[in-house]
Tab-separated table of C-alpha atoms in Angstrom:
chain	number	residue	atom	x	y	z
A	555	MET	CA	1.055	2.054	-11.706
A	556	SER	CA	2.848	4.043	-14.863
A	557	ILE	CA	3.412	7.343	-14.376
A	558	GLN	CA	2.350	9.285	-17.342
A	559	THR	CA	3.185	12.467	-16.837
A	560	VAL	CA	3.284	15.636	-13.650
A	561	LYS	CA	2.346	18.630	-13.614
A	562	LYS	CA	2.705	21.980	-11.606
A	563	VAL	CA	-0.502	22.858	-10.036
A	564	LYS	CA	-1.804	27.106	-11.455
A	565	ASN	CA	-3.790	28.533	-8.931
A	566	ILE	CA	-6.874	29.496	-11.323
A	567	ILE	CA	-7.902	32.365	-9.042
A	568	THR	CA	-4.575	33.626	-7.946
A	569	ASP	CA	-3.050	32.891	-11.683
A	570	LYS	CA	0.241	31.475	-9.053
A	571	ILE	CA	2.060	28.487	-9.343
A	572	ASP	CA	0.976	26.239	-6.284
A	573	GLU	CA	4.483	25.588	-4.220
A	574	ASP	CA	2.851	23.370	-2.229
A	575	TYR	CA	1.278	20.644	-4.674
A	576	LEU	CA	2.220	18.790	-7.847
A	577	SER	CA	-0.381	16.757	-10.272
A	578	LEU	CA	0.253	13.063	-10.702
A	579	PHE	CA	-1.234	11.838	-13.729
A	580	TYR	CA	-0.657	7.686	-14.141
A	581	THR	CA	-1.414	6.157	-17.413
A	582	SER	CA	-4.822	4.081	-15.934
A	583	GLY	CA	-6.484	7.519	-15.743
A	584	GLN	CA	-6.166	7.957	-12.408
A	585	GLU	CA	-4.758	11.270	-11.339
A	586	CYS	CA	-3.567	12.268	-7.742
A	587	SER	CA	-2.847	15.808	-6.024
A	588	VAL	CA	0.438	15.325	-4.160
A	589	PRO	CA	1.625	17.501	-1.461
A	590	LYS	CA	5.832	17.606	-1.661
A	591	ASP	CA	6.893	16.478	1.245
A	592	GLU	CA	9.704	13.774	1.281
A	593	GLY	CA	7.194	10.924	3.805
A	594	ASN	CA	4.481	10.779	0.974
A	595	ARG	CA	4.881	8.310	-0.904
A	596	HIS	CA	3.755	9.677	-3.993
A	597	TYR	CA	6.258	12.665	-3.716
A	598	GLN	CA	9.114	9.620	-3.746
A	599	GLU	CA	7.110	7.904	-6.625
A	600	ILE	CA	7.596	11.511	-8.890
A	601	LEU	CA	11.387	12.126	-7.661
A	602	GLU	CA	12.124	8.635	-8.432
A	603	TRP	CA	10.417	9.611	-11.971
A	604	VAL	CA	12.274	13.128	-12.064
A	605	ALA	CA	15.660	11.070	-11.520
A	606	GLU	CA	15.406	8.389	-13.880
A	607	GLY	CA	15.267	11.813	-16.235
A	608	ASN	CA	11.332	12.923	-16.640
A	609	THR	CA	10.557	16.495	-16.431
A	610	ILE	CA	7.652	17.709	-14.311
A	611	GLU	CA	5.486	20.024	-16.860
A	612	ASP	CA	4.283	23.252	-16.308
A	613	ALA	CA	0.818	24.186	-15.114
A	614	ASP	CA	-1.359	23.928	-18.316
B	42	MET	CA	2.113	-32.264	19.192
B	43	THR	CA	2.449	-34.078	22.487
B	44	LYS	CA	0.145	-32.766	25.822
B	45	ALA	CA	4.164	-31.594	26.924
B	46	ALA	CA	5.057	-29.714	23.741
B	47	GLU	CA	1.883	-27.761	23.670
B	48	LEU	CA	1.644	-27.089	27.634
B	49	ALA	CA	5.498	-25.731	26.816
B	50	LYS	CA	4.126	-23.945	23.423
B	51	MET	CA	1.587	-22.311	25.968
B	52	GLY	CA	4.099	-21.656	28.591
B	53	GLU	CA	6.287	-19.697	26.154
B	54	VAL	CA	3.236	-17.880	24.861
B	55	LEU	CA	2.024	-16.934	28.113
B	56	THR	CA	5.643	-15.780	29.046
B	57	ASN	CA	6.517	-14.218	26.137
B	58	SER	CA	3.847	-12.587	24.068
B	59	GLN	CA	0.998	-10.168	24.237
B	60	ILE	CA	-1.942	-12.045	25.462
B	61	GLY	CA	-4.342	-8.887	25.256
B	62	GLY	CA	-5.077	-6.497	22.543
B	63	ARG	CA	-3.293	-6.912	18.955
B	64	ARG	CA	-0.340	-9.613	19.320
B	65	ASN	CA	-1.091	-9.615	15.148
B	66	ILE	CA	1.728	-6.390	13.968
B	67	VAL	CA	0.339	-7.149	10.043
B	68	ILE	CA	-2.868	-5.566	9.094
B	69	ASN	CA	-5.369	-7.373	7.243
B	70	GLY	CA	-3.320	-10.700	6.673
B	71	ALA	CA	-7.105	-12.237	5.976
B	72	MET	CA	-7.285	-10.323	3.090
B	73	GLN	CA	-10.768	-9.100	3.835
B	74	VAL	CA	-10.656	-5.243	3.206
B	75	ALA	CA	-10.507	-4.278	0.062
B	76	GLN	CA	-11.230	-0.541	-0.224
B	77	ARG	CA	-9.347	-0.281	-3.858
B	78	GLY	CA	-11.780	-2.882	-5.064
B	79	THR	CA	-11.368	-6.777	-5.384
B	80	SER	CA	-9.965	-7.243	-8.903
B	81	PHE	CA	-6.577	-5.353	-10.698
B	82	THR	CA	-6.169	-6.800	-14.628
B	83	SER	CA	-3.029	-5.759	-16.427
B	84	GLN	CA	-0.422	-5.201	-13.171
B	85	ASN	CA	3.359	-5.183	-14.015
B	86	ALA	CA	4.822	-2.272	-11.364
B	87	VAL	CA	3.959	-1.317	-8.211
B	88	ALA	CA	0.782	-0.777	-6.939
B	89	TYR	CA	-1.199	-1.435	-3.461
B	90	HIS	CA	-4.583	-3.945	-4.294
B	91	LEU	CA	-5.755	-5.084	-0.836
B	92	ASP	CA	-5.862	-3.037	1.629
B	93	ARG	CA	-2.159	-2.531	3.063
B	94	TRP	CA	-0.969	-4.920	1.043
B	95	GLU	CA	1.637	-3.884	-1.961
B	96	THR	CA	3.188	-5.610	-4.966
B	97	SER	CA	6.410	-4.462	-6.187
B	98	GLY	CA	7.388	-5.292	-10.106
B	99	PHE	CA	10.532	-4.187	-11.046
B	100	ASN	CA	11.699	-4.599	-15.231
B	101	MET	CA	8.637	-6.931	-15.585
B	102	GLY	CA	9.425	-7.137	-18.975
B	103	ASP	CA	6.967	-8.710	-21.152
B	104	GLY	CA	5.569	-9.877	-17.983
B	105	VAL	CA	1.837	-8.892	-16.865
B	106	TYR	CA	-0.490	-10.263	-13.976
B	107	ARG	CA	-3.466	-9.680	-12.409
B	108	VAL	CA	-4.279	-9.209	-8.224
B	109	ASP	CA	-8.001	-10.946	-6.897
B	110	GLN	CA	-9.488	-11.057	-3.294
B	111	SER	CA	-10.120	-14.673	-3.468
B	112	THR	CA	-12.711	-16.398	-2.009
B	113	ASP	CA	-10.851	-19.704	-1.864
B	114	ALA	CA	-8.973	-19.910	1.227
B	115	PRO	CA	-8.369	-22.467	3.577
B	116	ALA	CA	-10.811	-23.480	6.783
B	117	ASP	CA	-11.897	-20.540	8.959
B	118	PHE	CA	-10.412	-17.431	6.442
B	119	MET	CA	-13.371	-15.954	4.284
B	120	ASN	CA	-10.318	-14.535	1.690
B	121	SER	CA	-7.286	-14.903	0.120
B	122	THR	CA	-5.162	-12.138	-1.972
B	123	LYS	CA	-4.493	-14.256	-5.291
B	124	ILE	CA	-1.706	-13.442	-8.186
B	125	ALA	CA	-1.773	-14.975	-11.180
B	126	CYS	CA	0.517	-14.135	-14.559
B	127	THR	CA	-1.790	-13.346	-17.191
B	128	THR	CA	1.590	-12.901	-20.020
B	129	ALA	CA	4.122	-14.579	-19.460
B	130	ASP	CA	7.840	-12.507	-19.723
B	131	THR	CA	10.183	-15.522	-21.723
B	132	SER	CA	13.184	-14.094	-21.262
B	133	GLN	CA	13.651	-12.549	-17.621
B	134	ASP	CA	15.489	-9.766	-17.022
B	135	ALA	CA	18.619	-9.773	-14.934
B	136	ASN	CA	17.351	-7.324	-12.850
B	137	ASN	CA	13.859	-8.429	-12.679
B	138	GLN	CA	12.055	-8.118	-9.279
B	139	MET	CA	8.711	-9.216	-7.734
B	140	TYR	CA	7.446	-9.388	-4.322
B	141	PHE	CA	4.101	-8.856	-2.201
B	142	GLN	CA	4.851	-7.025	0.831
B	143	GLN	CA	3.489	-5.386	3.768
B	144	GLN	CA	5.607	-2.333	4.903
B	145	ILE	CA	5.050	-1.480	8.924
B	146	GLU	CA	5.266	1.851	10.633
B	147	GLY	CA	7.680	1.902	13.797
B	148	LEU	CA	4.453	3.281	15.506
B	149	ASN	CA	3.209	-0.164	14.996
B	150	CYS	CA	6.322	-2.351	16.030
B	151	SER	CA	8.333	0.440	18.811
B	152	HIS	CA	7.652	-3.047	21.150
B	153	VAL	CA	9.472	-5.377	19.141
B	154	ASN	CA	13.326	-5.304	20.191
B	155	PHE	CA	15.836	-5.075	17.603
B	156	PHE	CA	19.214	-3.149	16.753
B	157	VAL	CA	20.156	-4.314	20.581
B	158	SER	CA	21.645	-7.013	22.019
B	159	ASN	CA	19.127	-8.492	23.782
B	160	ALA	CA	16.753	-8.419	20.984
B	161	ASP	CA	13.632	-10.627	20.143
B	162	THR	CA	12.652	-13.278	18.128
B	163	ILE	CA	9.519	-13.148	15.877
B	164	THR	CA	7.966	-15.551	13.908
B	165	LEU	CA	5.508	-15.321	11.084
B	166	SER	CA	2.813	-17.626	10.194
B	167	PHE	CA	0.783	-17.598	6.738
B	168	HIS	CA	-1.559	-19.899	4.431
B	169	VAL	CA	0.282	-20.166	0.992
B	170	LYS	CA	-0.995	-22.389	-2.311
B	171	SER	CA	0.339	-22.124	-5.780
B	172	ASN	CA	0.398	-24.810	-8.550
B	173	ARG	CA	4.206	-24.873	-8.374
B	174	THR	CA	5.868	-26.782	-5.433
B	175	GLY	CA	9.792	-26.166	-4.218
B	176	THR	CA	11.483	-23.196	-2.385
B	177	TYR	CA	10.318	-19.519	-2.005
B	178	SER	CA	12.006	-16.818	-1.370
B	179	PHE	CA	11.099	-13.951	1.704
B	180	ALA	CA	12.793	-11.305	3.467
B	181	LEU	CA	12.496	-9.614	6.667
B	182	LYS	CA	13.715	-5.826	6.522
B	183	LEU	CA	14.242	-3.588	9.344
B	184	SER	CA	14.533	-0.029	8.599
B	185	ASP	CA	18.203	1.430	10.070
B	186	ASN	CA	17.456	5.256	10.691
B	187	ALA	CA	14.528	5.891	8.618
B	188	SER	CA	15.684	3.995	5.672
B	189	ALA	CA	13.271	3.094	2.678
B	190	GLU	CA	12.092	-0.139	1.663
B	191	ASP	CA	14.750	-0.388	-0.973
B	192	ASN	CA	17.836	1.300	0.738
B	193	SER	CA	21.285	-0.056	1.146
B	194	SER	CA	21.276	1.265	5.007
B	195	THR	CA	18.096	-1.394	5.316
B	196	ARG	CA	18.505	-4.629	7.022
B	197	ILE	CA	17.337	-7.331	5.406
B	198	TYR	CA	17.172	-11.903	6.708
B	199	ASN	CA	16.583	-14.059	3.988
B	200	THR	CA	15.252	-17.225	4.096
B	201	THR	CA	12.697	-19.309	2.559
B	202	TYR	CA	9.918	-21.410	2.615
B	203	THR	CA	8.650	-25.146	0.977
B	204	ILE	CA	5.171	-25.632	-0.898
B	205	SER	CA	4.823	-29.630	-1.101
B	206	VAL	CA	2.237	-29.910	-2.316
B	207	ALA	CA	0.460	-28.205	-5.401
B	208	ASN	CA	-2.314	-25.597	-5.257
B	209	THR	CA	-3.296	-26.722	-2.051
B	210	PHE	CA	-3.140	-24.347	0.782
B	211	GLU	CA	-0.496	-25.466	3.292
B	212	LYS	CA	0.514	-22.960	6.669
B	213	LYS	CA	3.779	-22.106	7.035
B	214	THR	CA	5.463	-20.772	9.510
B	215	ILE	CA	9.279	-18.767	10.072
B	216	THR	CA	11.252	-17.683	13.142
B	217	ILE	CA	13.942	-15.155	12.487
B	218	PRO	CA	16.161	-14.098	15.575
B	219	LEU	CA	15.643	-10.015	15.077
B	220	ASP	CA	19.052	-8.206	14.785
B	221	THR	CA	21.288	-7.224	16.894
B	222	ASN	CA	23.695	-4.907	15.614
B	223	GLY	CA	22.889	-1.478	16.911
B	224	SER	CA	21.320	0.339	13.863
B	225	THR	CA	19.407	3.075	14.720
B	226	LYS	CA	15.427	1.972	14.951
B	227	VAL	CA	12.317	3.612	13.694
B	228	THR	CA	9.712	4.000	16.244
B	229	ASN	CA	7.972	6.741	14.864
B	230	ASN	CA	5.305	6.770	12.023
B	231	THR	CA	7.775	5.923	8.665
B	232	PHE	CA	8.857	2.964	7.020
B	233	SER	CA	10.469	0.405	10.546
B	234	MET	CA	9.662	-2.829	9.326
B	235	ALA	CA	9.068	-4.741	6.314
B	236	ILE	CA	7.856	-8.735	5.240
B	237	GLN	CA	8.555	-9.677	1.123
B	238	PHE	CA	6.888	-12.801	-0.646
B	239	TRP	CA	9.364	-12.882	-3.750
B	240	LEU	CA	7.806	-14.161	-6.600
B	241	GLY	CA	10.475	-12.570	-9.676
B	242	ALA	CA	14.360	-11.983	-8.920
B	243	GLY	CA	16.024	-12.190	-12.161
B	244	SER	CA	20.224	-13.770	-12.062
B	245	ASN	CA	21.543	-10.371	-10.460
B	246	ARG	CA	18.570	-10.523	-7.900
B	247	ASP	CA	19.234	-13.883	-6.466
B	248	GLY	CA	21.397	-15.837	-4.783
B	249	ALA	CA	21.373	-13.129	-1.877
B	250	GLY	CA	22.685	-15.405	2.057
B	251	ALA	CA	20.358	-16.693	3.553
B	252	GLY	CA	19.708	-17.267	7.741
B	253	ALA	CA	21.484	-14.333	8.447
B	254	TRP	CA	21.158	-10.290	8.464
B	255	GLY	CA	23.352	-7.818	6.410
B	256	ALA	CA	22.445	-4.672	4.004
B	257	ASN	CA	19.703	-4.761	1.597
B	258	GLY	CA	20.571	-5.811	-1.695
B	259	ASN	CA	17.688	-5.998	-3.335
B	260	ALA	CA	17.855	-9.193	-3.813
B	261	ALA	CA	16.562	-12.626	-2.850
B	262	THR	CA	17.829	-15.476	-1.615
B	263	ALA	CA	18.011	-18.711	-4.003
B	264	SER	CA	14.839	-20.242	-4.555
B	265	ALA	CA	13.311	-22.723	-7.061
B	266	ASN	CA	10.811	-20.766	-7.370
B	267	LEU	CA	11.542	-16.812	-8.529
B	268	ASP	CA	9.743	-16.433	-11.780
B	269	ILE	CA	6.281	-16.056	-11.464
B	270	LEU	CA	5.766	-14.443	-14.710
B	271	GLY	CA	7.425	-17.087	-16.576
B	272	SER	CA	4.639	-18.831	-17.601
B	273	THR	CA	0.517	-18.260	-17.736
B	274	ASP	CA	-0.262	-21.160	-15.629
B	275	ASN	CA	1.462	-20.008	-12.580
B	276	ASN	CA	-0.212	-18.605	-9.915
B	277	TRP	CA	-0.217	-17.895	-6.176
B	278	TYR	CA	-2.281	-17.293	-3.115
B	279	ILE	CA	-1.945	-16.261	0.528
B	280	THR	CA	-3.879	-15.479	3.417
B	281	GLY	CA	-3.702	-16.084	6.793
B	282	VAL	CA	-0.509	-13.621	7.604
B	283	GLN	CA	0.224	-13.356	11.043
B	284	LEU	CA	3.696	-11.681	12.515
B	285	GLU	CA	4.315	-12.038	16.243
B	286	VAL	CA	6.694	-11.586	18.774
B	287	GLY	CA	7.938	-14.690	20.164
B	288	SER	CA	9.378	-17.999	18.684
B	289	GLN	CA	5.715	-19.737	18.161
B	290	ALA	CA	3.301	-19.417	15.751
B	291	THR	CA	0.177	-19.028	17.954
B	292	PRO	CA	-3.321	-18.992	16.371
B	293	PHE	CA	-4.276	-16.438	13.780
B	294	GLU	CA	-5.994	-13.356	15.640
B	295	HIS	CA	-9.168	-12.618	13.789
B	296	ALA	CA	-10.486	-9.317	14.540
B	297	SER	CA	-13.555	-8.919	16.375
B	298	SER	CA	-15.594	-7.255	13.093
B	299	PHE	CA	-14.471	-6.255	9.913
B	300	GLY	CA	-15.223	-3.082	10.838
B	301	GLU	CA	-12.232	-3.495	13.279
B	302	THR	CA	-9.832	-4.417	10.807
B	303	LEU	CA	-11.245	-1.439	8.049
B	304	ALA	CA	-10.256	0.965	10.642
B	305	LEU	CA	-6.688	0.356	10.514
B	306	ALA	CA	-6.490	0.052	7.129
B	307	GLN	CA	-8.569	3.050	7.017
B	308	ARG	CA	-5.128	5.577	8.592
B	309	TYR	CA	-3.554	4.453	5.616
B	310	TYR	CA	-5.888	4.730	2.979
B	311	HIS	CA	-9.264	6.093	2.750
B	312	HIS	CA	-11.839	5.401	-0.441
B	313	ILE	CA	-15.292	6.707	-0.913
B	314	GLN	CA	-17.056	5.827	-4.013
B	315	GLY	CA	-20.946	4.864	-4.976
B	316	GLY	CA	-22.929	5.223	-7.343
B	317	ALA	CA	-24.062	7.744	-10.399
B	318	LYS	CA	-24.649	11.070	-8.964
B	319	THR	CA	-23.995	10.131	-5.387
B	320	LYS	CA	-23.182	12.923	-2.911
B	321	ILE	CA	-19.805	12.396	-1.436
B	322	ALA	CA	-18.979	16.517	0.001
B	323	LYS	CA	-20.652	19.759	0.395
B	324	GLY	CA	-19.141	23.104	0.761
B	325	HIS	CA	-19.077	26.402	-0.453
B	326	ALA	CA	-18.028	28.864	-2.968
B	327	THR	CA	-15.410	31.482	-1.883
B	328	ASP	CA	-14.989	32.648	-4.883
B	329	ALA	CA	-17.392	33.071	-8.450
B	330	ARG	CA	-14.805	30.083	-9.746
B	331	ALA	CA	-13.626	28.544	-6.427
B	332	GLY	CA	-15.450	25.660	-4.216
B	333	TYR	CA	-13.842	24.605	-0.627
B	334	PHE	CA	-14.530	21.458	1.157
B	335	ASN	CA	-14.131	19.567	3.920
B	336	PHE	CA	-13.506	15.224	4.339
B	337	GLU	CA	-13.297	14.495	8.231
B	338	LEU	CA	-11.505	11.387	7.930
B	339	PRO	CA	-12.996	7.737	9.872
B	340	THR	CA	-9.404	8.187	11.681
B	341	SER	CA	-6.060	10.230	12.037
B	342	MET	CA	-4.035	9.493	8.638
B	343	ARG	CA	-0.164	8.010	9.487
B	344	HIS	CA	1.526	10.928	7.584
B	345	THR	CA	0.416	13.777	5.346
B	346	TYR	CA	-1.177	12.496	2.321
B	347	THR	CA	-2.065	12.160	-1.581
B	348	LEU	CA	-5.600	13.238	-2.783
B	349	VAL	CA	-6.304	10.609	-5.041
B	350	HIS	CA	-9.570	10.693	-7.698
B	351	SER	CA	-10.528	8.915	-10.805
B	352	GLY	CA	-10.480	11.521	-13.018
B	353	LEU	CA	-11.685	15.234	-13.840
B	354	THR	CA	-14.966	14.074	-16.010
B	355	THR	CA	-15.684	11.142	-13.724
B	356	LEU	CA	-16.325	13.935	-10.999
B	357	ARG	CA	-19.064	16.689	-11.202
B	358	TRP	CA	-19.166	20.158	-8.778
B	359	VAL	CA	-22.841	20.775	-8.019
B	360	VAL	CA	-22.495	24.666	-8.220
B	361	GLU	CA	-26.512	25.918	-7.884
B	362	ALA	CA	-29.478	23.721	-7.514
B	363	ASN	CA	-29.270	21.281	-10.725
B	364	SER	CA	-26.667	22.541	-12.064
B	365	GLU	CA	-22.990	21.231	-12.968
B	366	LYS	CA	-19.704	21.431	-13.449
B	367	VAL	CA	-16.501	19.480	-14.860
B	368	PRO	CA	-13.968	20.588	-12.647
B	369	GLU	CA	-10.755	22.509	-13.701
B	370	GLN	CA	-8.910	21.557	-10.792
B	371	PHE	CA	-9.821	19.470	-7.970
B	372	ILE	CA	-6.281	20.062	-5.895
B	373	LEU	CA	-5.879	19.459	-2.101
B	374	SER	CA	-5.660	22.566	0.082
B	375	ASP	CA	-4.285	21.245	3.271
B	376	SER	CA	-2.551	17.977	4.022
B	377	ASN	CA	-1.371	18.504	7.466
B	378	CYS	CA	-4.177	18.032	9.707
B	379	LEU	CA	-4.080	14.195	9.445
B	380	ASP	CA	-8.387	14.642	10.776
B	381	ILE	CA	-9.827	16.491	7.932
B	382	ALA	CA	-8.891	16.889	4.379
B	383	SER	CA	-9.266	20.208	2.271
B	384	VAL	CA	-9.619	20.407	-0.538
B	385	TYR	CA	-10.760	23.008	-3.415
B	386	MET	CA	-12.388	22.914	-7.050
B	387	GLN	CA	-11.858	25.366	-9.419
B	388	HIS	CA	-13.365	26.394	-13.644
B	389	ALA	CA	-12.223	28.879	-15.279
B	390	ASN	CA	-15.495	30.475	-16.103
B	391	ASN	CA	-17.430	32.351	-13.254
B	392	VAL	CA	-19.884	29.849	-12.491
B	393	THR	CA	-21.453	29.956	-8.805
B	394	THR	CA	-21.951	33.393	-6.255
B	395	VAL	CA	-19.472	33.551	-3.303
B	396	GLY	CA	-20.818	32.011	-0.535
B	397	TYR	CA	-23.380	29.769	-2.004
B	398	ALA	CA	-24.189	26.307	-1.056
B	399	CYS	CA	-21.851	24.068	-3.405
B	400	GLY	CA	-21.344	20.454	-3.628
B	401	ILE	CA	-19.540	16.902	-5.197
B	402	THR	CA	-20.906	14.288	-6.890
B	403	LEU	CA	-19.792	11.098	-8.954
B	404	LEU	CA	-20.781	10.233	-12.638
B	405	ASP	CA	-20.702	6.865	-12.146
B	406	ALA	CA	-20.220	3.729	-10.053
B	407	ASN	CA	-16.456	3.801	-11.456
B	408	ALA	CA	-15.659	7.253	-10.237
B	409	TYR	CA	-14.197	7.320	-6.863
B	410	ILE	CA	-11.725	9.462	-4.214
B	411	ALA	CA	-9.190	8.783	-1.947
B	412	PHE	CA	-6.817	10.188	0.576
B	413	ASP	CA	-3.818	7.958	0.441
B	414	ALA	CA	-1.313	7.801	3.108
B	415	GLU	CA	0.230	4.597	2.197
B	416	LEU	CA	4.189	3.938	3.349
């Protein structure tokens, strides 16, 4: 699957960025809540995507 | 095989192999468990399809393939994985790579001796068929000190197998002496071993040495069939995959039940799907804008997992009787506990009352959530 975008997560209640997780969106419409753990395959995929020159977007 | 040879083979199996328990290191080798679905069209990158099996594609050009759980299978099997080209790539990229693989965590192959002077021999057996005859490339990889599947520190053994008759299932056996080079073996819950069936390799990814261990170069050894995406006529089926210690392939070890294989697979991926309005969780509101839910997982996940779902608009947060909202957040709250997943939904507006019960329902039969701890 191809990554559409990756965004930071903002907790609506606290209005603070959640430093432990990222939101991953695939072009297929699948969405993921990804822990920032280098043993997690989705986080590895995000790191590779960033290494290719892509940027993690700010939270909505 | 003569009677004497059969007895010799039996003797070796009894001497060198595990008699009870699971001999097969591969999970879902019979391709029966398909939590994610049974048909995947428009594939051109890296993705899991049938449980535990991943198809990896890089620099695929115009090539597109599909993956199906097929009911076309040899005797004694119900299913196979079918990979078929649906859009041909007529100009294969020099760096094209495409392979079908299963990665194995260290905890599941810690009993196998490798990276030591008295390393084991390991045997892979499988049933395969294709419209294309000729040689195909296979690779066995071993992680060195937690190196990843595609890392240059990972050790690789390339070899080939041959499909002799078109469109006919044939059983193949590959025996490999494991590496003795003294690298650091992985024995925990991270990547330790991988079996890879190559289906595509461009000119820069072809021609790796065969029949000896070396450093991984993300390349296949030379074979006739490294361009499955070259024609929409091409397809490739596989089932009955068994990897076991020893130099003999024993009969495929069928699980005692479908549930046994499903349970093994759920350590890596747990999928929840139903029909319209299926209630999949209950929780409580901790704020007028937030609800928390726990999912008791069927088995301990391998590692810190991802919450996967079909999109916020396909889910409903049931906040009070007969009142539901499309959540504006659906996030893991805690993925460190490998037995219980904690998640929360949030909405920008006040939609419920603190302490009230709430639930999650699926919009329709296509909606799902899942917890993914695959390698």
